[in-house]
Short mmCIF file of C-alpha atoms in Angstrom, two decimals:
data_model
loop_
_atom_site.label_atom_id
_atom_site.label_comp_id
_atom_site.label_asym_id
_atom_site.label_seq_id
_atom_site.Cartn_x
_atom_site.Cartn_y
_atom_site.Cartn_z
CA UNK W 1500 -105.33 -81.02 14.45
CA UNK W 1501 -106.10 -79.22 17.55
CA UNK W 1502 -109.35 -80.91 18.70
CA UNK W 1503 -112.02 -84.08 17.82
CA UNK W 1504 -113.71 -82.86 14.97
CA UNK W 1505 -117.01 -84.10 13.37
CA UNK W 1506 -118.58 -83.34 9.81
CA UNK W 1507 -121.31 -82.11 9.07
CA UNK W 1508 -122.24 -79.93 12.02
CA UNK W 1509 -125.94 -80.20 11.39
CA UNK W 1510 -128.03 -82.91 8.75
CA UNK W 1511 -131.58 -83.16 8.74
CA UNK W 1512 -132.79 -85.63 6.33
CA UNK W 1513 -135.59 -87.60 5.55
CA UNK W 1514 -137.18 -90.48 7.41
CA UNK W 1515 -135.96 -94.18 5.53
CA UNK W 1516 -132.92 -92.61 4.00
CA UNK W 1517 -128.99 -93.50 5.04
CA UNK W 1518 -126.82 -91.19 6.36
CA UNK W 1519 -122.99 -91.41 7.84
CA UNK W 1520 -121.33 -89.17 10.20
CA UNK W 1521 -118.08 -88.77 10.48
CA UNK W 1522 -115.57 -88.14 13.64
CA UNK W 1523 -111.81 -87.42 12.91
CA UNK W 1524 -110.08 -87.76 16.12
CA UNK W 1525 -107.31 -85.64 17.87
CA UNK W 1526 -104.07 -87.54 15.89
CA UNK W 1527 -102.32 -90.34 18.26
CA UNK W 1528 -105.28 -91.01 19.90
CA UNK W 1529 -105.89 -94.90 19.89
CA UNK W 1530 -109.65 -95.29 21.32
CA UNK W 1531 -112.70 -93.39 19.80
CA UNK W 1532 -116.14 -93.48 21.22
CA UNK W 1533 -119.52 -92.69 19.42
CA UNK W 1534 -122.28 -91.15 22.13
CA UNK W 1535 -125.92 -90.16 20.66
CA UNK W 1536 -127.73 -87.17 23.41
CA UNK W 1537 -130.87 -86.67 23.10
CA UNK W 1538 -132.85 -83.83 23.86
CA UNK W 1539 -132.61 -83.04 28.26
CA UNK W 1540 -130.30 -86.14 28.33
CA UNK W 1541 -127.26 -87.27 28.82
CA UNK W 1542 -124.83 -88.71 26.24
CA UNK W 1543 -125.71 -92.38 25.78
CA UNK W 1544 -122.98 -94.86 25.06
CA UNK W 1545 -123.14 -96.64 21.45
CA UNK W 1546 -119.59 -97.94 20.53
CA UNK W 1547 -115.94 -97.81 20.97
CA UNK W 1548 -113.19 -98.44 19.28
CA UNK W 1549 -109.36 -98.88 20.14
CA UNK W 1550 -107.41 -99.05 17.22
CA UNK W 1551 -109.47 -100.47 14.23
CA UNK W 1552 -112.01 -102.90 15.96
CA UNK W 1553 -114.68 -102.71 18.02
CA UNK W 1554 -114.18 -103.33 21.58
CA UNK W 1555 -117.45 -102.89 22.53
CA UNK W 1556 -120.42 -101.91 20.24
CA UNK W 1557 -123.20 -102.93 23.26
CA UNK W 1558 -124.86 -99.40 23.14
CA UNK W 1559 -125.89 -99.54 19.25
CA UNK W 1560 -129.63 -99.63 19.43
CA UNK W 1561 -130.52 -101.94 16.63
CA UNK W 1562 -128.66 -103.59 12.94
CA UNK W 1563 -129.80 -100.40 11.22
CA UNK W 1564 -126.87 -98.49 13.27
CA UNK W 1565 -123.46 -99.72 12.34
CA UNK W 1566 -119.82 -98.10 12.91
CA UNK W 1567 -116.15 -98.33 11.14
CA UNK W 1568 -112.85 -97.60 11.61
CA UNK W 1569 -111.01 -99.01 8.93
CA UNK W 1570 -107.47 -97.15 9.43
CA UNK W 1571 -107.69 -96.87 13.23
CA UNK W 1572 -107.89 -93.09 12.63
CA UNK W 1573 -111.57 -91.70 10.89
CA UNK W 1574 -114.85 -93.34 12.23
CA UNK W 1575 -118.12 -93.17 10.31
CA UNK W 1576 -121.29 -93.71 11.63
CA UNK W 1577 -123.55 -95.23 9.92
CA UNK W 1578 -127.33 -95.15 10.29
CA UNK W 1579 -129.29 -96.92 7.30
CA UNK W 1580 -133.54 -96.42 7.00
CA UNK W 1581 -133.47 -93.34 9.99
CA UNK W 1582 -136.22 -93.24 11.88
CA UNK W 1583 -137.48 -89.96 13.41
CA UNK W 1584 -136.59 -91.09 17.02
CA UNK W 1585 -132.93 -90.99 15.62
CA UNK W 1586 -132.54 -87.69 16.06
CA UNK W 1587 -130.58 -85.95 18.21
CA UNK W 1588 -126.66 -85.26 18.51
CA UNK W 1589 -124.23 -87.80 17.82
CA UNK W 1590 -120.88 -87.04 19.67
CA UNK W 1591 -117.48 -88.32 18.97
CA UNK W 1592 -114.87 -88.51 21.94
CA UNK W 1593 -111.34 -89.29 22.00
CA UNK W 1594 -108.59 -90.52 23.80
CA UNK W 1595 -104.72 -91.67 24.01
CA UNK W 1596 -106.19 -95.29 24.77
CA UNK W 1597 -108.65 -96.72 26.82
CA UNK W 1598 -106.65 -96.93 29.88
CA UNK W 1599 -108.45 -96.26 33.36
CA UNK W 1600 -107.15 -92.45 33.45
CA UNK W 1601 -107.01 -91.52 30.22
CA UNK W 1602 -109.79 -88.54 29.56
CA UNK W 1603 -111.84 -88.36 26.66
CA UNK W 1604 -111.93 -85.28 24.38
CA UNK W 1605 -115.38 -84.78 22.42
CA UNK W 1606 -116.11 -82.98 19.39
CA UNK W 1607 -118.77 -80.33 19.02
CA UNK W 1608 -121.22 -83.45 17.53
CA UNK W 1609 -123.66 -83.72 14.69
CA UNK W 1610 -127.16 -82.54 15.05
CA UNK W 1611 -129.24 -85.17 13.55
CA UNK W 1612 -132.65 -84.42 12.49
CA UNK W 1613 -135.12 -87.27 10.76
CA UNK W 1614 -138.04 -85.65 9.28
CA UNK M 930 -126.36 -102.71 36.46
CA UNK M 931 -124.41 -99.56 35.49
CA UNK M 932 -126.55 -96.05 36.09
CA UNK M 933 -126.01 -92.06 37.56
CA UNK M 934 -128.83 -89.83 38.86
CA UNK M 935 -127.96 -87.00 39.49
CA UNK M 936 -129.78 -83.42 41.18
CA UNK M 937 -132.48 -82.17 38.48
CA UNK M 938 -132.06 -78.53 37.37
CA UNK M 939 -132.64 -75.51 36.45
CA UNK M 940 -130.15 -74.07 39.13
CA UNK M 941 -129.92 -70.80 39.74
CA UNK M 942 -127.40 -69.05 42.04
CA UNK M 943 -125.69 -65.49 42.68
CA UNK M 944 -122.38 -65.02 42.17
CA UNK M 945 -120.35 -65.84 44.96
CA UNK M 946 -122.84 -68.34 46.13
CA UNK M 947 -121.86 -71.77 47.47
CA UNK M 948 -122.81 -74.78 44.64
CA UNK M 949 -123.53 -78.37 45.16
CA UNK M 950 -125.15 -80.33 42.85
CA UNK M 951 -125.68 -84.04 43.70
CA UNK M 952 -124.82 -87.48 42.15
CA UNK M 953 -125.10 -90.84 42.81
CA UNK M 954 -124.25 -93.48 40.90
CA UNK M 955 -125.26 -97.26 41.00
CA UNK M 956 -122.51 -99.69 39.40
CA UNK M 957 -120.99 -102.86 39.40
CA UNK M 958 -117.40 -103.67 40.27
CA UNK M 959 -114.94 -100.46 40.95
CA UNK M 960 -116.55 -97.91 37.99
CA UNK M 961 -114.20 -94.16 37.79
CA UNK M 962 -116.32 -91.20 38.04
CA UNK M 963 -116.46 -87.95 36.48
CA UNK M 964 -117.51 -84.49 36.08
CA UNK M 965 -118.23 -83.10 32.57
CA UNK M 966 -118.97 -79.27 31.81
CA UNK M 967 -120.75 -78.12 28.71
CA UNK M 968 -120.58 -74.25 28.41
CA UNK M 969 -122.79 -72.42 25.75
CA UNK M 970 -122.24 -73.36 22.09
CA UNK M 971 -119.44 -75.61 22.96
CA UNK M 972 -118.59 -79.63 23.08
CA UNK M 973 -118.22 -81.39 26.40
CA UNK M 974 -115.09 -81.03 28.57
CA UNK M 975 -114.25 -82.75 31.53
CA UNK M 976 -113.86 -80.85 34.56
CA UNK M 977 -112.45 -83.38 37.18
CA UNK M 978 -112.18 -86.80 37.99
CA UNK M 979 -111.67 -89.94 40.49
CA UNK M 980 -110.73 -93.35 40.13
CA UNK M 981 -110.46 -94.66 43.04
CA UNK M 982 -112.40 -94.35 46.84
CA UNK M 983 -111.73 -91.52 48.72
CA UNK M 984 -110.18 -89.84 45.81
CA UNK M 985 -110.75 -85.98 45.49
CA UNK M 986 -110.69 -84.67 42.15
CA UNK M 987 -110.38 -80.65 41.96
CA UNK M 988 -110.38 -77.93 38.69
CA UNK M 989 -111.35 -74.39 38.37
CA UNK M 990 -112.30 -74.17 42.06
CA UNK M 991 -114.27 -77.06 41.56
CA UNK M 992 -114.16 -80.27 43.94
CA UNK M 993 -115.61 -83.75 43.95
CA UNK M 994 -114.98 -86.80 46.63
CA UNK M 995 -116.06 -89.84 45.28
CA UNK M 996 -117.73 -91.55 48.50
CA UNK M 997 -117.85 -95.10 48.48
CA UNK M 998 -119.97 -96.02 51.69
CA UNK M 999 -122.67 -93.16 50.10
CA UNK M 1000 -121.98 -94.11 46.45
CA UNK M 1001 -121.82 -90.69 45.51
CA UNK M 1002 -119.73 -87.94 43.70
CA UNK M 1003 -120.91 -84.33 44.28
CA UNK M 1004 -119.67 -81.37 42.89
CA UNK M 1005 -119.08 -78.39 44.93
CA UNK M 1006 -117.65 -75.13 44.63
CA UNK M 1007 -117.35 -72.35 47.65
CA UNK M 1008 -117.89 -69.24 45.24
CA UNK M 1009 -119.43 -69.35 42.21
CA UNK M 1010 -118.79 -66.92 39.12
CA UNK M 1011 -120.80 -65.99 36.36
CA UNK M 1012 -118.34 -67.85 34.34
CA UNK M 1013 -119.72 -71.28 35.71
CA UNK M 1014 -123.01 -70.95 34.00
CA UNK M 1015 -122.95 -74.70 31.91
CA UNK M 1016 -124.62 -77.70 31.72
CA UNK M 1017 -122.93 -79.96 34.18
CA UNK M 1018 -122.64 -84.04 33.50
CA UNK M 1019 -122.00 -86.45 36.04
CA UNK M 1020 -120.62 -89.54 34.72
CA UNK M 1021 -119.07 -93.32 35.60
CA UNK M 1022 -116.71 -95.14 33.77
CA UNK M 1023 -117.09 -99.30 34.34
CA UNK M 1024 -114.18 -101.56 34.31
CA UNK M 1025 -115.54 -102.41 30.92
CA UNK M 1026 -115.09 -99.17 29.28
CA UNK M 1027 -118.11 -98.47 29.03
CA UNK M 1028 -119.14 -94.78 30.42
CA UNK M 1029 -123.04 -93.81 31.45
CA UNK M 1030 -124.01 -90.08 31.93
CA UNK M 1031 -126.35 -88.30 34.48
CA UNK M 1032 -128.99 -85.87 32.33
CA UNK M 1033 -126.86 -83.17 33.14
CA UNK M 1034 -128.01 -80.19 35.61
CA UNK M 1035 -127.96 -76.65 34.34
CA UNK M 1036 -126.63 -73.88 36.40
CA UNK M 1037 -127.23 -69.98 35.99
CA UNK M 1038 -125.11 -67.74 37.96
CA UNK M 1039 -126.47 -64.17 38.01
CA UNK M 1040 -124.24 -61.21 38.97
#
């Protein structure tokens, strides 16, 4: 595959239900990072993963947000009872590993909207 | 703790025009830093980088010196094109992983 890529492109859904997004990272790549942006701001940090664990999942706001990566390739993201301060766009990055120099490639994200 | 502020937009320039738009960044330990570009209707791209104190990183025309002393990273670019128009992200990377974003500062260059 040429790039990230994350399904859908846009969900809007209702507040209380469960939704997963999904990021399918550029192939090879070892480490894969989950970012929400809100509206004016700047990506905010939620998880990463190198390989199939969590390395750091500090930036998840709460238990109702909750990640996997069960072949070290595909991540979901999983959001259970949304909320309608849970929307915004959910990016997906990238990279070879998590090494100091290694850049991060993101996907186009997933427009989130909780109604 | 880890944060980056960074110069508040709209910015609007002519083409040709000299750019800087600011960034300072608070961390702890030795953090990398980085510039991100978002153009129209696409996904995030990085547009240069430093990892270490005095570094320069450079793209497209583009230049950043990541200043210890100042704690600072700002973007600059002698001649701006119409082309450069994007959201620009200034961003740090702690010796945790863990990577924190400015707002992002818009920039409009008119012919």
């Amino acid at each position: 595959g040429a790039g990230v890529s994350q399904t859908p492109s846009n969900k809007v859904t209702e507040k209380g239900k469960y939704v997963e997004l999904r990021c399918d990272p550029i192939s090879g790549h070892t480490a894969l990072y989950w970012y929400r942006q809100s509206l004016g701001q700047g990506p905010e940090f939620l998880i990463y993963f190198q390989g199939t664990g969590a390395a750091d999942d500090s930036g998840l706001p709460n238990d109702r947000f909750f990640a996997v990566r069960p072949e070290g390739s595909v991540s979901t993201l999983k959001i259970q009872r949304t909320e309608r301060g849970d929307s915004a766009v959910y990016l997906c990055a990238s990279s070879f590993s998590s090494g100091a120099t290694d850049t991060q490639y993101f996907g186009p994200g997933t427009r989130l909207t909780v109604l | 703790g880890n944060s980056v502020t960074q110069m508040e937009g709209p910015v609007t320039l002519s083409e040709e025009a000299f750019l800087t738009i600011n960034c300072t960044y608070t961390a702890t330990g030795y953090p990398s830093l980085f510039w991100y570009v978002q153009y129209p209707g696409e996904g995030l791209q990085l547009l240069l980088k430093a990892t270490k104190a005095d570094d320069k990183g450079s793209n497209k025309g583009f230049e950043a010196t990541y200043r210890k002393e100042t704690t600072s990273f700002h973007l600059e670019k002698g001649s701006v094109q119409v082309s450069d128009s994007a959201v620009y992200f200034c961003a740090l990377r702690n010796t945790g992983n863990q990577f924190y974003f400015g707002t992002g500062t818009s920039l409009t260059v008119i012919p």
